[in-house]
Structure formats: C-alpha cells, structure tokens
Tab-separated table of C-alpha atoms and ligand atoms in Angstrom:
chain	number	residue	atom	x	y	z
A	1	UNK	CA	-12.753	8.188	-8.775
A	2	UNK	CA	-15.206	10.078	-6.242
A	3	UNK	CA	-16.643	6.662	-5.419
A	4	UNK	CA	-13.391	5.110	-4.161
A	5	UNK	CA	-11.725	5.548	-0.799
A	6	UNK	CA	-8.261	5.467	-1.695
A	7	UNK	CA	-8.796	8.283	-4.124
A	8	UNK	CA	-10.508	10.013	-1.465
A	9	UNK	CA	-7.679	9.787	0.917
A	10	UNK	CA	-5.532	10.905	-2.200
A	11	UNK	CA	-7.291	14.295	-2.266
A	12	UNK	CA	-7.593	14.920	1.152
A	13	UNK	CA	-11.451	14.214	1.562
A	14	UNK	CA	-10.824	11.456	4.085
A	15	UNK	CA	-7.955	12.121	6.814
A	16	UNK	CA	-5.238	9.687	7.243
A	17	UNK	CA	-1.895	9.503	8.819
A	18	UNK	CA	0.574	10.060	6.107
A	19	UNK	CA	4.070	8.485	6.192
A	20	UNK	CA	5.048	9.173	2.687
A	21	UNK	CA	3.990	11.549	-0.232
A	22	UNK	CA	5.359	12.355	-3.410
A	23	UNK	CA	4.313	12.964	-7.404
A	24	UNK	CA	3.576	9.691	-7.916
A	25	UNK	CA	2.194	7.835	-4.564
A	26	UNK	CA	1.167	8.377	-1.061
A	27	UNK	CA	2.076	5.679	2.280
A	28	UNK	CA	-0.490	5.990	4.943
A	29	UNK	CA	-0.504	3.570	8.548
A	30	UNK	CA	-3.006	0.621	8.074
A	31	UNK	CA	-6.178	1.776	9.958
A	32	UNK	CA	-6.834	-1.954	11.117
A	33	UNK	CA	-2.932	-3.121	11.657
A	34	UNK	CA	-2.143	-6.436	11.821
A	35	UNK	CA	1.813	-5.623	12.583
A	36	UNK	CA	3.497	-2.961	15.115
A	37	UNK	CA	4.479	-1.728	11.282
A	38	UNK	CA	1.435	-2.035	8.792
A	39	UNK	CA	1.307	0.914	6.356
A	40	UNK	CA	-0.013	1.420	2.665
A	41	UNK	CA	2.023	2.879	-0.055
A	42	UNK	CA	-0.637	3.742	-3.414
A	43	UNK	CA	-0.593	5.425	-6.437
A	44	UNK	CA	-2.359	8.584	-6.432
A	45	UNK	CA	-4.138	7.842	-9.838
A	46	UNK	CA	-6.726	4.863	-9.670
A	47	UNK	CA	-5.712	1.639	-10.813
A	48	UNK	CA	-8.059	-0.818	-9.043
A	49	UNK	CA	-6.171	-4.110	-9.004
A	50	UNK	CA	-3.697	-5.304	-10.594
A	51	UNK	CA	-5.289	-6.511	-13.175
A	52	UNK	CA	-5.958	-3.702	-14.624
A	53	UNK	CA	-2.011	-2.629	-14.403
A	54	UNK	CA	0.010	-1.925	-17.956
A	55	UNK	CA	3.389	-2.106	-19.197
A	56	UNK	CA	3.064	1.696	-18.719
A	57	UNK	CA	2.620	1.210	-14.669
A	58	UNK	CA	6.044	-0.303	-14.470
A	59	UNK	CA	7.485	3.079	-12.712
A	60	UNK	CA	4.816	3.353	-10.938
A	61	UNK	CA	4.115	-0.149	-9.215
A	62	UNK	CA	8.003	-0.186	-8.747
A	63	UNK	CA	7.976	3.425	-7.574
A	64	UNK	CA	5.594	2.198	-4.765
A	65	UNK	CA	7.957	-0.611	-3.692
A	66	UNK	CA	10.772	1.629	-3.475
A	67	UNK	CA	8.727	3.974	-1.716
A	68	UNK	CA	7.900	1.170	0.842
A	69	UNK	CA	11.279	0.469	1.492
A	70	UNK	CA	12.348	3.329	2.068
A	71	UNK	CA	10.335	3.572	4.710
A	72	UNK	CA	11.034	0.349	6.511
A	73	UNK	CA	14.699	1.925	6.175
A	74	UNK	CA	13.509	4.927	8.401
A	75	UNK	CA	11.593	2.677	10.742
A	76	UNK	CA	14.431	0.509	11.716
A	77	UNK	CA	12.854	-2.812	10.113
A	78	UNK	CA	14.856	-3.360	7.363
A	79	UNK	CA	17.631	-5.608	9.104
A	80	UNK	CA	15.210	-8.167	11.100
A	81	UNK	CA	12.782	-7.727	7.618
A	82	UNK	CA	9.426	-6.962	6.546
A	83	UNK	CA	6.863	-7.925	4.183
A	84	UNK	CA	5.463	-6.161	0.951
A	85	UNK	CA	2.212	-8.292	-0.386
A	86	UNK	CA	-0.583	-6.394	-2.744
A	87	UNK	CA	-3.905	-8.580	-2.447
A	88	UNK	CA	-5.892	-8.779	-6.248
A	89	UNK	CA	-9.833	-9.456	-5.742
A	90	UNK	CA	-11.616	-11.667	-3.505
A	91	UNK	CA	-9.785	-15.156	-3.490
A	92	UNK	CA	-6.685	-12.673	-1.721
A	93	UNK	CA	-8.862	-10.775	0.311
A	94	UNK	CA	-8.778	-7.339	-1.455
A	95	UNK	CA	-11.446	-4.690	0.061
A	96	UNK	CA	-10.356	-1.550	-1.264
A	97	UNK	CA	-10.392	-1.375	-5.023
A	98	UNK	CA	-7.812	0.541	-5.361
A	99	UNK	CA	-3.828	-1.045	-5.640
A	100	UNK	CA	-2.133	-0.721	-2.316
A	101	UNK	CA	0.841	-1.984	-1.387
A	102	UNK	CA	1.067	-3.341	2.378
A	103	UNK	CA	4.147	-3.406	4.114
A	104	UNK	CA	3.993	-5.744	7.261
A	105	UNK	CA	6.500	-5.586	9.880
A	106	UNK	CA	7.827	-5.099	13.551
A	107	UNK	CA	7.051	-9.075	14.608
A	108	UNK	CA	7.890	-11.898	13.103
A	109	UNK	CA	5.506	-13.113	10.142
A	110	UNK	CA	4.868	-16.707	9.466
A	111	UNK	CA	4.300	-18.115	5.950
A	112	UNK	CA	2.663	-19.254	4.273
A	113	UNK	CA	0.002	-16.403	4.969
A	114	UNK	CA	-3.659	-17.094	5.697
B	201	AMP	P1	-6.998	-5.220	1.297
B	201	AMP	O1	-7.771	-6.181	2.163
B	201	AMP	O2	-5.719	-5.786	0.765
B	201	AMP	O3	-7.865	-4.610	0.221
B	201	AMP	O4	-6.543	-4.052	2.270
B	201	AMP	C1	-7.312	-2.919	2.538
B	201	AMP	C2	-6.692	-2.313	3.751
B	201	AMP	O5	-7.143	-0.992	3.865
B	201	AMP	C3	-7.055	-3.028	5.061
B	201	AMP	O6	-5.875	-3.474	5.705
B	201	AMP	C4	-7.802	-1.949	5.861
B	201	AMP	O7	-7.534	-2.018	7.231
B	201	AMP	C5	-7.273	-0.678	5.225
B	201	AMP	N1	-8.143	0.480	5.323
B	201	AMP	C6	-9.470	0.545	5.054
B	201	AMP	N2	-9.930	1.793	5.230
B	201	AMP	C7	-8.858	2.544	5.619
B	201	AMP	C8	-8.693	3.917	5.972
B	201	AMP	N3	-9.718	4.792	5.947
B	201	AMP	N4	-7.460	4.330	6.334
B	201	AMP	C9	-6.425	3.462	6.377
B	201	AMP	N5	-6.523	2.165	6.051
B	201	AMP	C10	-7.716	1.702	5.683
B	202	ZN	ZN1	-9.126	5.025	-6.283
C-alpha cells in the first residue's frame, strides 16, 4: 500500500535501521524506543491489524515471533527476558496500520502495561 508507512519502509522508500530481513518479514529499531531494546519485526505484505489476519497468516504471524526471538537471542536478552506485544486499533494504542510486532527489552518491564 503506497499510502502506508510500513510498506514504505518495506520497499525501501523510507530509511530505517534494519535488524532482520528475510522472504517473509523485516525487524527494524523502534524510532521512538521505550526500552534500551525496542525493535519491530513486520510482514512485508500489508495486513493492517490483526483483525484482518487469516488462518492463512499462521506462518507468517508465527514467522514474525520467531523472527523476534531470534533476535533477542543475538542481543543477549533472552535469559533476563523480553517482551513481544502487537497493539490492534485505538483502545491498544496502534498508530501504524500495519501489524508489527514489538519486542521490548534491556530493563525490566512492569505489568500490567499502560
Ligand atoms: P503502535 O503504537 O503499536 O502502532 O506502534 C507504532 C510504532 O512505530 C511506534 O512505537 C513508533 O515509535 C514506531 N514508528 C513510527 N514511525 C517509525 C519509523 N519511521 N521508523 C521506525 N519506527 C517507527
Ligand atoms: Zn503496509
């Protein structure tokens, strides 16, 4: 979707500092963090919440928490422990229309969340 950010991060139109890439989803660092660790892991094709997700998304929502742990592996975070959360629509908080995945870590997170 031209008219969406995330896809234009997906296609290169808008820079951003990539942590992961592959067929299926990109991770990029949070340009606002709210943790030393704050990055988003998305699908490169536009779903825009997840209420719009399928059956047929399975691979790919799981693919992107997967993806996000990976990561957290490679950042050292995975022992002391992290956060995945995906906000859906405006009771949540969700600007970007687009499904993202945030992973939150580096400092210890209280819950419940805000
Ligand atoms: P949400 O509130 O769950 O929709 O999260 C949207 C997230 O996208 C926020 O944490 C923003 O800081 C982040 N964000 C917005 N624009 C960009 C951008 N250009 N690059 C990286 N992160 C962004
Ligand atoms: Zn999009």
């Amino acid at each position: 979707m031209s008219d969406c950010l995330f896809c234009r991060i997906v296609s290169g139109q808008i820079p951003a500092k990539k942590v992961h890439e592959d067929a299926l989803c990109i991770g990029f660092l949070d340009i606002n963090p709210q943790a030393p660790q704050h990055a988003l892991f998305i699908p490169r094709r536009h779903v825009a919440t997840m209420n719009e997700a399928t059956p047929e998304d399975r691979e790919l929502l799981g693919h992107l928490m997967v993806s996000a742990a990976k990561y957290a592996r490679e950042q050292g975070i995975s022992d002391t422990g992290y956060r995945l959360v995906m906000n859906t629509n405006s009771a949540a908080g969700q600007t970007v229309f687009h499904v993202h995945l945030h992973l939150l870590g580096g400092r210890q997170l209280t819950w419940p969340p805000g």
